[in-house]
Backbone as ProteinMPNN parsed JSONL, in Angstrom:
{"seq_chain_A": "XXXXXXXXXXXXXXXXXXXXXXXXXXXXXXXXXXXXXXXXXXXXXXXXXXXXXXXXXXXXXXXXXXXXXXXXXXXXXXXXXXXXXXXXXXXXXXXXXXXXXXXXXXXXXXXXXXXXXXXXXXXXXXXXXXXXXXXXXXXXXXXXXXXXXXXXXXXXXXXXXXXXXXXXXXXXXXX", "coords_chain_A": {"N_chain_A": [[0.812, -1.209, 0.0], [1.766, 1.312, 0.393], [3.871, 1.882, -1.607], [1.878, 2.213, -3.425], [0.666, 4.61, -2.584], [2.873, 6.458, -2.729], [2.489, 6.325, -4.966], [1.072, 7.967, -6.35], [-1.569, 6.606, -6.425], [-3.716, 5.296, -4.474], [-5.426, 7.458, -2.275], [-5.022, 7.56, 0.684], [-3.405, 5.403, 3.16], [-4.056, 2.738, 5.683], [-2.715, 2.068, 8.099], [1.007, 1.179, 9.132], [4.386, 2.577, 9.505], [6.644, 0.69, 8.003], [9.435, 1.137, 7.4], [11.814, 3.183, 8.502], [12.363, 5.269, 7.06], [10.161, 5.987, 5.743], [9.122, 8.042, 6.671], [10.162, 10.29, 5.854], [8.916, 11.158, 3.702], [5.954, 10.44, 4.413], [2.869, 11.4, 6.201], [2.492, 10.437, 9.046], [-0.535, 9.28, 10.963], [-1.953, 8.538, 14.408], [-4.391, 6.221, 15.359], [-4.747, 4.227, 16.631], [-3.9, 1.259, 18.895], [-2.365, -2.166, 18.647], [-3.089, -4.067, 19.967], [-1.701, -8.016, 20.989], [-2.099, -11.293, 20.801], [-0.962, -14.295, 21.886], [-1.88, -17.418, 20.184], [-3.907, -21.113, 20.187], [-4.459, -23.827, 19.023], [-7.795, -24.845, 20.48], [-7.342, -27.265, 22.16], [-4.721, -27.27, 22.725], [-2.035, -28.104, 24.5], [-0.854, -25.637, 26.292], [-3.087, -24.343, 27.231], [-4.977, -22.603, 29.781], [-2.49, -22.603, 31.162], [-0.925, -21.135, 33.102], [1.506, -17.704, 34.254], [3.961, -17.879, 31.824], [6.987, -18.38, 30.378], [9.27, -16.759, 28.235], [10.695, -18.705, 27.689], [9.712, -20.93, 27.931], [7.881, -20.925, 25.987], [9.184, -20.547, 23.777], [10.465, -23.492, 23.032], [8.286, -24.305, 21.688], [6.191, -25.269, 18.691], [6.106, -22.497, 16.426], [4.175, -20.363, 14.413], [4.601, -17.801, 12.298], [4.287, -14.739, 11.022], [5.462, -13.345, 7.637], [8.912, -12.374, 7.384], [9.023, -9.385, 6.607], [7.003, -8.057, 7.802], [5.077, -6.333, 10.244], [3.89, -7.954, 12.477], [5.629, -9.888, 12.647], [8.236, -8.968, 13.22], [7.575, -7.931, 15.703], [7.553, -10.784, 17.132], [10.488, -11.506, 16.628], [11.76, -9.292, 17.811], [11.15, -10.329, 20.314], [11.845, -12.972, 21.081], [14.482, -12.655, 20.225], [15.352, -10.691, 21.719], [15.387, -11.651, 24.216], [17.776, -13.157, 24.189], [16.82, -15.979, 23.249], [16.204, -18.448, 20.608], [13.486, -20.175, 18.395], [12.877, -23.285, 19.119], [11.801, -25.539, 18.293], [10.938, -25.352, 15.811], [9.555, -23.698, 12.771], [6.988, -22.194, 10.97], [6.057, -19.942, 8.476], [3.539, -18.247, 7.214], [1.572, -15.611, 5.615], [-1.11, -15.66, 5.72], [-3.748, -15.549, 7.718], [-5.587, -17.573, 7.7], [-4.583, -20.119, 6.693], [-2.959, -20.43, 8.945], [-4.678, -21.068, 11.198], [-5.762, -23.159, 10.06], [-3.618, -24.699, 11.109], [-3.437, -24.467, 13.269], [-5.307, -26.05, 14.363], [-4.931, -28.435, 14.169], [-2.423, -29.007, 14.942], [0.164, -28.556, 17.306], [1.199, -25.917, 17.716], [1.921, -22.602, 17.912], [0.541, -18.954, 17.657], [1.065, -15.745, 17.303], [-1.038, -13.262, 17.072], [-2.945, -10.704, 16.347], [-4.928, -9.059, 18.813], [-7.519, -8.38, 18.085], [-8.093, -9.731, 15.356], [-8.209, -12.479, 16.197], [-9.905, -12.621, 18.18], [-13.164, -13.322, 17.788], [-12.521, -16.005, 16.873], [-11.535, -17.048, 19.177], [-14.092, -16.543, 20.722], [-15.732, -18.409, 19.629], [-15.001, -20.891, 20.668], [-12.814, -21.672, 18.397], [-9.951, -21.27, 18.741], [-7.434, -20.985, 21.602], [-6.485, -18.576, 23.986], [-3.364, -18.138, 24.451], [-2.164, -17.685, 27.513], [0.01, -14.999, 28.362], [2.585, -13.11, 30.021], [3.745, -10.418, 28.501], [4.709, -7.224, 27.485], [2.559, -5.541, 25.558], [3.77, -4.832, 22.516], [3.327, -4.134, 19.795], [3.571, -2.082, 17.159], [1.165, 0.984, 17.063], [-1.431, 1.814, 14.576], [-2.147, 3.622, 11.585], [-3.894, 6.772, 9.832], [-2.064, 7.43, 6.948], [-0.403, 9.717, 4.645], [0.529, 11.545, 1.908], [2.984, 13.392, 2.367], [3.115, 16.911, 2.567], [1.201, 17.358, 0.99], [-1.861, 18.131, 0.873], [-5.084, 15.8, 1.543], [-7.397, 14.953, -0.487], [-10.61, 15.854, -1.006], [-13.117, 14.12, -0.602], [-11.141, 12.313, 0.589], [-10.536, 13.386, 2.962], [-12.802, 13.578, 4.409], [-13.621, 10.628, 4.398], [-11.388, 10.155, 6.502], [-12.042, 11.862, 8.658], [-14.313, 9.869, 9.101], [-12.941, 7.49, 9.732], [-11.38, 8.979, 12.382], [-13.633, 9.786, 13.717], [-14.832, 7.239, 14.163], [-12.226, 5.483, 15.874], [-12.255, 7.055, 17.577], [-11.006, 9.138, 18.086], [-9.398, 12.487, 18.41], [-9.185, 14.909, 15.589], [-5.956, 15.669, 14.063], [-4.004, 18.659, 15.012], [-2.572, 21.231, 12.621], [0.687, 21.882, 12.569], [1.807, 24.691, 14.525], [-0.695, 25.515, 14.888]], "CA_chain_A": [[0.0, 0.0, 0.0], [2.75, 2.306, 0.862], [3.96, 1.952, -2.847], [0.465, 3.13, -4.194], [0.645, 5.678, -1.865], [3.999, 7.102, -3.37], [2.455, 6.843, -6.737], [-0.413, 8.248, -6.147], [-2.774, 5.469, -7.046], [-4.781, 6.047, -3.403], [-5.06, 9.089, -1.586], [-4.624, 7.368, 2.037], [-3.781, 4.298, 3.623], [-4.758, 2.708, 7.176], [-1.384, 1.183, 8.574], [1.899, 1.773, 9.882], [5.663, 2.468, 8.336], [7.746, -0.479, 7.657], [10.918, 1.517, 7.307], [12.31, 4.326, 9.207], [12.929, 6.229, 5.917], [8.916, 6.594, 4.764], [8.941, 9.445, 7.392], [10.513, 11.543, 5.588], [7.94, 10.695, 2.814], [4.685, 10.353, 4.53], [2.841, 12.01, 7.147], [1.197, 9.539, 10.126], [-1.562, 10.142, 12.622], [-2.021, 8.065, 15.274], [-5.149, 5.971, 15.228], [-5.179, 3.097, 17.784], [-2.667, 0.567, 19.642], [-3.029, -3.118, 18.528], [-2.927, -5.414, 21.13], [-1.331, -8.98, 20.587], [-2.161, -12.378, 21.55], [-0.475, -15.821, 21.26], [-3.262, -18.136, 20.343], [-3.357, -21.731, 19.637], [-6.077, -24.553, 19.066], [-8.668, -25.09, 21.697], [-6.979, -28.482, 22.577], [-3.178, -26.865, 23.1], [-1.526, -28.613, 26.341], [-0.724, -24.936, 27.511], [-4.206, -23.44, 27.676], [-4.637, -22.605, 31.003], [-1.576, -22.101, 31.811], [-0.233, -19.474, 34.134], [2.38, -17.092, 34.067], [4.822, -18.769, 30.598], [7.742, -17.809, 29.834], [9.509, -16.758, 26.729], [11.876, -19.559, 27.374], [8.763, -22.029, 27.927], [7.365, -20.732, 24.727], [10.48, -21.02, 22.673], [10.288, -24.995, 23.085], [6.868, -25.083, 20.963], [6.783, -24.852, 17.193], [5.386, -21.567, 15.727], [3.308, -19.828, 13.286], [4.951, -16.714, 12.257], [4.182, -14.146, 9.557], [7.241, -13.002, 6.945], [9.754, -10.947, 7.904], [8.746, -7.809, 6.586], [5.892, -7.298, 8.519], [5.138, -5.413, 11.502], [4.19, -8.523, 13.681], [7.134, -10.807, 12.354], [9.498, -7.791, 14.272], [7.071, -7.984, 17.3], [8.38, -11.658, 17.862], [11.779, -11.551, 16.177], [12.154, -8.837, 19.153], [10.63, -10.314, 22.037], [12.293, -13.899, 21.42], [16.304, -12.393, 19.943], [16.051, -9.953, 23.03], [15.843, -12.406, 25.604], [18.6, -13.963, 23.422], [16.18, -17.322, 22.808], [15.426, -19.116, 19.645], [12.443, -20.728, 18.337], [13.832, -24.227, 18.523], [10.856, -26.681, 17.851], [10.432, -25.543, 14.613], [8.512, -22.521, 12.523], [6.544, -22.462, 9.694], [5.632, -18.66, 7.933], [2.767, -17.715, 6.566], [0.75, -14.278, 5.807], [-2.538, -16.127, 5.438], [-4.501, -15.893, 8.898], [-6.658, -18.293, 7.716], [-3.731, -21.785, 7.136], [-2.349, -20.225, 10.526], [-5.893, -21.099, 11.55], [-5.778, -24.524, 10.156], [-2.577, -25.421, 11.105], [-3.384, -24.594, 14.834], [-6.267, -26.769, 14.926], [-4.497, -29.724, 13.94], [-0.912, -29.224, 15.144], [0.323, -28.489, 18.91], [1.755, -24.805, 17.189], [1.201, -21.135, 18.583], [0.953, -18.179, 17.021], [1.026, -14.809, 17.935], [-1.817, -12.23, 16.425], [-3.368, -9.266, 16.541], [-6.259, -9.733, 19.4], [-9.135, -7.927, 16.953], [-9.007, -10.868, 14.34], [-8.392, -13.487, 16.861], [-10.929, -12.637, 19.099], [-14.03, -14.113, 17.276], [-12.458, -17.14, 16.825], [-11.159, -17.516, 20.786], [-15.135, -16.683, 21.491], [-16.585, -19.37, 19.543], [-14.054, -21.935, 20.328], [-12.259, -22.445, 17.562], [-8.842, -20.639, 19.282], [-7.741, -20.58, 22.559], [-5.628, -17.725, 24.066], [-2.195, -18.681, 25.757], [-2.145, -16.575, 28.948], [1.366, -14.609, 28.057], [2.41, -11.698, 30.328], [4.804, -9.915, 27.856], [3.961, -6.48, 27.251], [2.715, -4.668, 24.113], [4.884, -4.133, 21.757], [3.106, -4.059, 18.093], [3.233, -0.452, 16.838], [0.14, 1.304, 16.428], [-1.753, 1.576, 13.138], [-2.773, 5.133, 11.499], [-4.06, 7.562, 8.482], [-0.906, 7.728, 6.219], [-0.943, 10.472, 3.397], [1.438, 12.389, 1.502], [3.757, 14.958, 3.004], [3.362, 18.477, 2.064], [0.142, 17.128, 0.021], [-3.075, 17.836, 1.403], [-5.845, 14.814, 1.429], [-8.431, 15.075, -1.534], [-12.247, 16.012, 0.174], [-12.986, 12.397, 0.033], [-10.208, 11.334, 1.678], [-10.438, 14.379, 4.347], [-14.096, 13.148, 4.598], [-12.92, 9.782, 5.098], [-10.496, 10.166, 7.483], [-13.008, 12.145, 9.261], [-15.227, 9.027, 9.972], [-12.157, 6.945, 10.441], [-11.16, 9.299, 13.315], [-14.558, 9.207, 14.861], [-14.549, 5.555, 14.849], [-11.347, 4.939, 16.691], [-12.651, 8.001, 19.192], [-9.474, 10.542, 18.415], [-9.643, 13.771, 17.626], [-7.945, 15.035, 14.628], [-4.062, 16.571, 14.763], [-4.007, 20.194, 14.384], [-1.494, 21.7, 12.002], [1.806, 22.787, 13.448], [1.774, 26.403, 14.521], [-2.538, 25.987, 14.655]], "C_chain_A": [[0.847, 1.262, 0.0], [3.405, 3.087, -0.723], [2.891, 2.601, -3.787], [0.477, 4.268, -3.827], [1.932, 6.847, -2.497], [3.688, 7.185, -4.409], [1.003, 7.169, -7.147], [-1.588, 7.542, -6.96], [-3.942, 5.161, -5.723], [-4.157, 6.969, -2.99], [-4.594, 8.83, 0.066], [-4.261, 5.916, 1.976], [-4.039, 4.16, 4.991], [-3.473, 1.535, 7.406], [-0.427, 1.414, 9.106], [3.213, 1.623, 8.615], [6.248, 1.256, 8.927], [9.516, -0.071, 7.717], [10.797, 3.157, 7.884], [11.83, 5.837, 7.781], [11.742, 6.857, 5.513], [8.632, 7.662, 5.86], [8.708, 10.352, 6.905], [9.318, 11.514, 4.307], [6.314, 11.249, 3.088], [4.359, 10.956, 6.023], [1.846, 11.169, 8.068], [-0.097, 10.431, 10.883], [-2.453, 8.627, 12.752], [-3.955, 7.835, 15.286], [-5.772, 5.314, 16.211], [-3.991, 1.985, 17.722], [-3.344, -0.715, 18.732], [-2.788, -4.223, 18.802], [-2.533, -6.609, 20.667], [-1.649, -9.832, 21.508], [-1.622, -13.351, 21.089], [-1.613, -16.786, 21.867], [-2.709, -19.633, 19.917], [-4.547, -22.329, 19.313], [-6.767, -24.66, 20.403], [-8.156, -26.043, 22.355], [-5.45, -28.472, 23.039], [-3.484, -26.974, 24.605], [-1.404, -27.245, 27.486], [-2.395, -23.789, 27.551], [-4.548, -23.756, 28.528], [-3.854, -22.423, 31.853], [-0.976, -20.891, 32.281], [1.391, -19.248, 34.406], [3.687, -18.053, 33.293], [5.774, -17.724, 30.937], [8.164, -17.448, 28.811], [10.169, -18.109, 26.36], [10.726, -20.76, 27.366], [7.876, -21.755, 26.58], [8.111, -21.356, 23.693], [10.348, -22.187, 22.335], [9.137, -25.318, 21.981], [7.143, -24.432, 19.689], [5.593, -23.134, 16.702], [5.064, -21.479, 14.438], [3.629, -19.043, 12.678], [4.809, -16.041, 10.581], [5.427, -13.745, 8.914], [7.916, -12.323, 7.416], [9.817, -9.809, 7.868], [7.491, -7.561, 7.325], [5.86, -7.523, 10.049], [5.048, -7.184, 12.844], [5.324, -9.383, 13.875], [8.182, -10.096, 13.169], [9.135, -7.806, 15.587], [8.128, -9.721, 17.913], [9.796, -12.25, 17.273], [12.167, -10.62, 17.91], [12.243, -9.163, 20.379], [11.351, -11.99, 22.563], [13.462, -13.509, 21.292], [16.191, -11.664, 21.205], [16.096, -10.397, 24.123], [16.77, -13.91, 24.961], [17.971, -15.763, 23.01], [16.036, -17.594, 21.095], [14.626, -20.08, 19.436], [12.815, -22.274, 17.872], [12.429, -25.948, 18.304], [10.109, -26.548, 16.497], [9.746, -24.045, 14.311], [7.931, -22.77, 11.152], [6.051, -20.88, 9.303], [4.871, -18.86, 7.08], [2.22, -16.268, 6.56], [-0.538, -14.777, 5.583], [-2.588, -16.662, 7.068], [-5.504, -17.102, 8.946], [-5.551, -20.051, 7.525], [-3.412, -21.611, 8.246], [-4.041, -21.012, 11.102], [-5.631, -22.943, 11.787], [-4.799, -25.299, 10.973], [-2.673, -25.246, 12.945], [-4.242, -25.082, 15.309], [-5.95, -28.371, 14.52], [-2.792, -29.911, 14.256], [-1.018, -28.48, 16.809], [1.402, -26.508, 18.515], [1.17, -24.045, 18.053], [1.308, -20.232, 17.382], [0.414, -16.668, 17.39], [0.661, -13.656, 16.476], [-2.245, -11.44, 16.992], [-5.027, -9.787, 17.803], [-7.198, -9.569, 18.526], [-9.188, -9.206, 16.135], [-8.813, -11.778, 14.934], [-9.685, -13.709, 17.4], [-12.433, -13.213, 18.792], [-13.804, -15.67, 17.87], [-12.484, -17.698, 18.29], [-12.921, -17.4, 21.635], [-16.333, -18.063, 21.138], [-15.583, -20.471, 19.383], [-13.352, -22.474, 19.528], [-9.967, -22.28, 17.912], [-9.035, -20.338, 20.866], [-6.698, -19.634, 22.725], [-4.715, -18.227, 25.23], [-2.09, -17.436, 26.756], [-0.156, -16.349, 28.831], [1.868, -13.227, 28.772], [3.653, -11.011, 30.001], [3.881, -8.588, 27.845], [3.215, -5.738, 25.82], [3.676, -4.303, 23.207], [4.631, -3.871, 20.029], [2.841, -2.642, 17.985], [1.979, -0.662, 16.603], [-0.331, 1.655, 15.244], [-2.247, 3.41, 13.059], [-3.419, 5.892, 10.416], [-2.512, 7.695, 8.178], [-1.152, 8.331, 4.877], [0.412, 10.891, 3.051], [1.899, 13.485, 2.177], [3.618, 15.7, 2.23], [2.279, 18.247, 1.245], [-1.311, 17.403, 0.673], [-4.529, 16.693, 0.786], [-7.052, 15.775, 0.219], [-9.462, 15.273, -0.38], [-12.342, 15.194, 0.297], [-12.297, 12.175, 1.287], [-10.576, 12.031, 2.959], [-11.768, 13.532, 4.879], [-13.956, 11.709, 5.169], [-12.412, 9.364, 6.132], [-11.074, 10.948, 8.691], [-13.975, 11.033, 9.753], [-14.268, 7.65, 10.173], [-11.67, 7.591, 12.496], [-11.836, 9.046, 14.201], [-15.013, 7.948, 15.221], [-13.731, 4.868, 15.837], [-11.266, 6.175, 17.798], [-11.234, 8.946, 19.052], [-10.481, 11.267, 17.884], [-8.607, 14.301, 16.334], [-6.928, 15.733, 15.014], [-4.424, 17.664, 14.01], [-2.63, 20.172, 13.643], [-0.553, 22.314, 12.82], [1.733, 24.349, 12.996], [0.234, 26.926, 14.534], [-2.854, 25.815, 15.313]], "O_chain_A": [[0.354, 2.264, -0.518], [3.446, 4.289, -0.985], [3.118, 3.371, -4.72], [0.301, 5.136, -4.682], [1.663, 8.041, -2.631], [4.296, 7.967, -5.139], [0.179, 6.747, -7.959], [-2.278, 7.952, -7.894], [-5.059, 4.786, -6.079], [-2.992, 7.351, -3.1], [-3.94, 9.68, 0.67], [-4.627, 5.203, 1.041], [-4.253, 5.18, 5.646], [-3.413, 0.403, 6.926], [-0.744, 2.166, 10.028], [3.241, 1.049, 7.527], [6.294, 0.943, 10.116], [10.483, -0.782, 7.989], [9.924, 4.005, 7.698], [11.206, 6.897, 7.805], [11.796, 7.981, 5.012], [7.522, 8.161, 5.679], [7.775, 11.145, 7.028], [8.865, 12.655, 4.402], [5.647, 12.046, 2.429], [5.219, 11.041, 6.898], [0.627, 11.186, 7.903], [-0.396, 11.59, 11.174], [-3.131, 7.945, 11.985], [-4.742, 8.78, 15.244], [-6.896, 5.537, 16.662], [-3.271, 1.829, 16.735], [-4.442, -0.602, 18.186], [-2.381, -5.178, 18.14], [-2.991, -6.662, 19.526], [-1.619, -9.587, 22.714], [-1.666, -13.498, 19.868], [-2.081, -16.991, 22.987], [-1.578, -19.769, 19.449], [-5.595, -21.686, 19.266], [-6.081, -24.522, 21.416], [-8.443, -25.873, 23.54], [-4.953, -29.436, 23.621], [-4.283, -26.53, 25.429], [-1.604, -27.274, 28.7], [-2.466, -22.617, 27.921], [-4.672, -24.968, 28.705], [-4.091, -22.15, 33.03], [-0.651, -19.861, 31.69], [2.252, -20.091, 34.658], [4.338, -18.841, 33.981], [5.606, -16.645, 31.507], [7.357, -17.794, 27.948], [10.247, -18.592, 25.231], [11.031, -21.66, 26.583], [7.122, -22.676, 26.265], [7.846, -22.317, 22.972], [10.049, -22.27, 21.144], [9.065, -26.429, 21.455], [7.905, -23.493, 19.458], [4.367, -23.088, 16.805], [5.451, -22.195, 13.514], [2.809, -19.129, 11.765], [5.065, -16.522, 9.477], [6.459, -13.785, 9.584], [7.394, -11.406, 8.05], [10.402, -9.087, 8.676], [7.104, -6.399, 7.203], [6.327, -8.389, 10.788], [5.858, -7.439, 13.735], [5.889, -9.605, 14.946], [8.993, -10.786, 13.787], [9.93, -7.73, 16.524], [9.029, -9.78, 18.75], [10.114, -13.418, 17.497], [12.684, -11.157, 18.889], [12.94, -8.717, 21.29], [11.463, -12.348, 23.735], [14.075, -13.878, 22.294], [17.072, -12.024, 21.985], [16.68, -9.841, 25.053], [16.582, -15.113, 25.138], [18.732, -16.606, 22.535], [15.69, -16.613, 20.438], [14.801, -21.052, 20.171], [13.017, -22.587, 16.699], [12.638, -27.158, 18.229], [9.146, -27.194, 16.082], [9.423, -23.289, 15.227], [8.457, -23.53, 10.339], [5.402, -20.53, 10.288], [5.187, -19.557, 6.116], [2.433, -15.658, 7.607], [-1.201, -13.883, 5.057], [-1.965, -17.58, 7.603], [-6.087, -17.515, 9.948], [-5.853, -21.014, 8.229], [-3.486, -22.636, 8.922], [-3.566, -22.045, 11.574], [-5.446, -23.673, 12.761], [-5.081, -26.391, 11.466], [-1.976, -25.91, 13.714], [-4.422, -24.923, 16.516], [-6.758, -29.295, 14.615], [-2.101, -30.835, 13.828], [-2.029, -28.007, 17.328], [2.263, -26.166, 19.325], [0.25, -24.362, 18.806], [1.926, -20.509, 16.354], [-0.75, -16.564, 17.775], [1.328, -13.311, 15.501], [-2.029, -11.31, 18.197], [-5.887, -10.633, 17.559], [-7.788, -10.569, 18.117], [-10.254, -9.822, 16.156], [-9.34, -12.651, 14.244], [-10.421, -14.674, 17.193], [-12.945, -13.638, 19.827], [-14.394, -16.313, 18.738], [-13.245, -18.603, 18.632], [-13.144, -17.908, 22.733], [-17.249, -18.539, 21.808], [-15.295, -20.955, 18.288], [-13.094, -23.671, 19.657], [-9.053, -22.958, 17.442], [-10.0, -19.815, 21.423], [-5.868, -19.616, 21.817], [-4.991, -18.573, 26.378], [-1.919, -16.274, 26.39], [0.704, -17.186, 29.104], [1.594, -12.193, 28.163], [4.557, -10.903, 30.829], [2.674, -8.626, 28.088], [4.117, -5.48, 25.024], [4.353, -3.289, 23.378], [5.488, -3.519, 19.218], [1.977, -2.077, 18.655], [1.461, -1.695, 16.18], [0.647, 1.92, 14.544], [-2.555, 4.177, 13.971], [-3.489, 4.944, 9.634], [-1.751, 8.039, 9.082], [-1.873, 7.787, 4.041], [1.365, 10.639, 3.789], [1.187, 14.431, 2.514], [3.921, 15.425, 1.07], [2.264, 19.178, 0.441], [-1.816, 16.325, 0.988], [-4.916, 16.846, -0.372], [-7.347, 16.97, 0.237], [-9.3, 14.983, 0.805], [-11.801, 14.778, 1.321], [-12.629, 11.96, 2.452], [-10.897, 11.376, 3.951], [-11.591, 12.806, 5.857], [-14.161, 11.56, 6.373], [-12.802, 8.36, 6.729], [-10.569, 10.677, 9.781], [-14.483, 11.241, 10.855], [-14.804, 6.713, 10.765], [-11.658, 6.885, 13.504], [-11.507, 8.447, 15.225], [-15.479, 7.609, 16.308], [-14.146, 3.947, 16.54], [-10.413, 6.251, 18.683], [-10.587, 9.333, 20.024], [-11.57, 11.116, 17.33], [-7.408, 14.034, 16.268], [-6.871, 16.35, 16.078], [-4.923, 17.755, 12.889], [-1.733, 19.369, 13.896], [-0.851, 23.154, 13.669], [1.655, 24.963, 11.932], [-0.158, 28.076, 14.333], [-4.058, 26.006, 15.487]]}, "name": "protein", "num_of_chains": 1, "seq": "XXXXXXXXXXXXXXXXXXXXXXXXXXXXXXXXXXXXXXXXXXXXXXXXXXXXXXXXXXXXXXXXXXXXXXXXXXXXXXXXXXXXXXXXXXXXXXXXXXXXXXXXXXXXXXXXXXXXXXXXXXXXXXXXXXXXXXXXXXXXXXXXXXXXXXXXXXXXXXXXXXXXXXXXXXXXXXX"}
């Protein structure tokens, strides 16, 4: 999206930067946090379990999305900085939906976003591993062109995006 966005093929997107560098590029605003959970099948040995570790995690095989994306860095970070590796195995996908399968027929975890988990963990098809790590997935946002102002649409848009996720909009510097 970020790429469309540089060539002006949309006028916004709804996401976060990938690289330091689209800063200088694009202009954020802060939308909403987005909580993470490590989920697995309903039938995983550690549901129920209280207070895990990273190092009692590590041991089980994961799910993990590619490397360029935002949550792939959430647990590249949270397992390399307590110097562990994921030693029972991993398998990558970007499809939420084989992660799905593959955790209702394998003893796997995998660590998502709560919002599209959360369905599933209410009608049993996912349970949630009780993990007390803290937050760490950047938040998501309006992303537009620097120095470009948003088409009416989009302004309009981004107007009932805002009042959905309950902000108020960012004033202009110096307004």
């Amino acid at each position: 999206l970020i790429a469309w966005l540089a060539e002006r093929k949309i006028d916004l997107m709804i996401g976060r930067f990938t690289s330091e560098d689209q800063r200088s590029q694009f202009r954020y605003e802060h939308l909403s946090a987005e909580p993470m959970s490590v989920v697995a099948g309903p039938q995983h040995p550690l549901r129920g379990a209280a207070d895990l570790s990273l190092t009692e995690l590590a041991h089980w095989p994961w799910i993990l999305y590619p490397p360029s994306t935002a949550v792939r860095k959430v647990s590249d970070d949270l397992f390399g900085g307590a110097g562990l590796s994921l030693t029972a195995g991993v398998v990558e996908t970007p499809s939420f939906l084989f992660a799905l399968e593959l955790m209702n027929t394998t003893p796997m975890l995998s660590l998502q976003p709560a919002a599209l988990v959360e369905k599933y963990v209410r009608r049993g098809l996912l349970a949630r591993i009780p993990v007390g790590w803290p937050d760490r997935m950047p938040g998501y946002g309006l992303i537009t062109r620097l120095g470009e102002p948003p088409t009416p649409a989009a302004q309009a848009f981004m107007a009932v995006l805002r009042e959905t996720a309950g902000v108020a909009p960012e004033r202009p510097a110096g307004g």
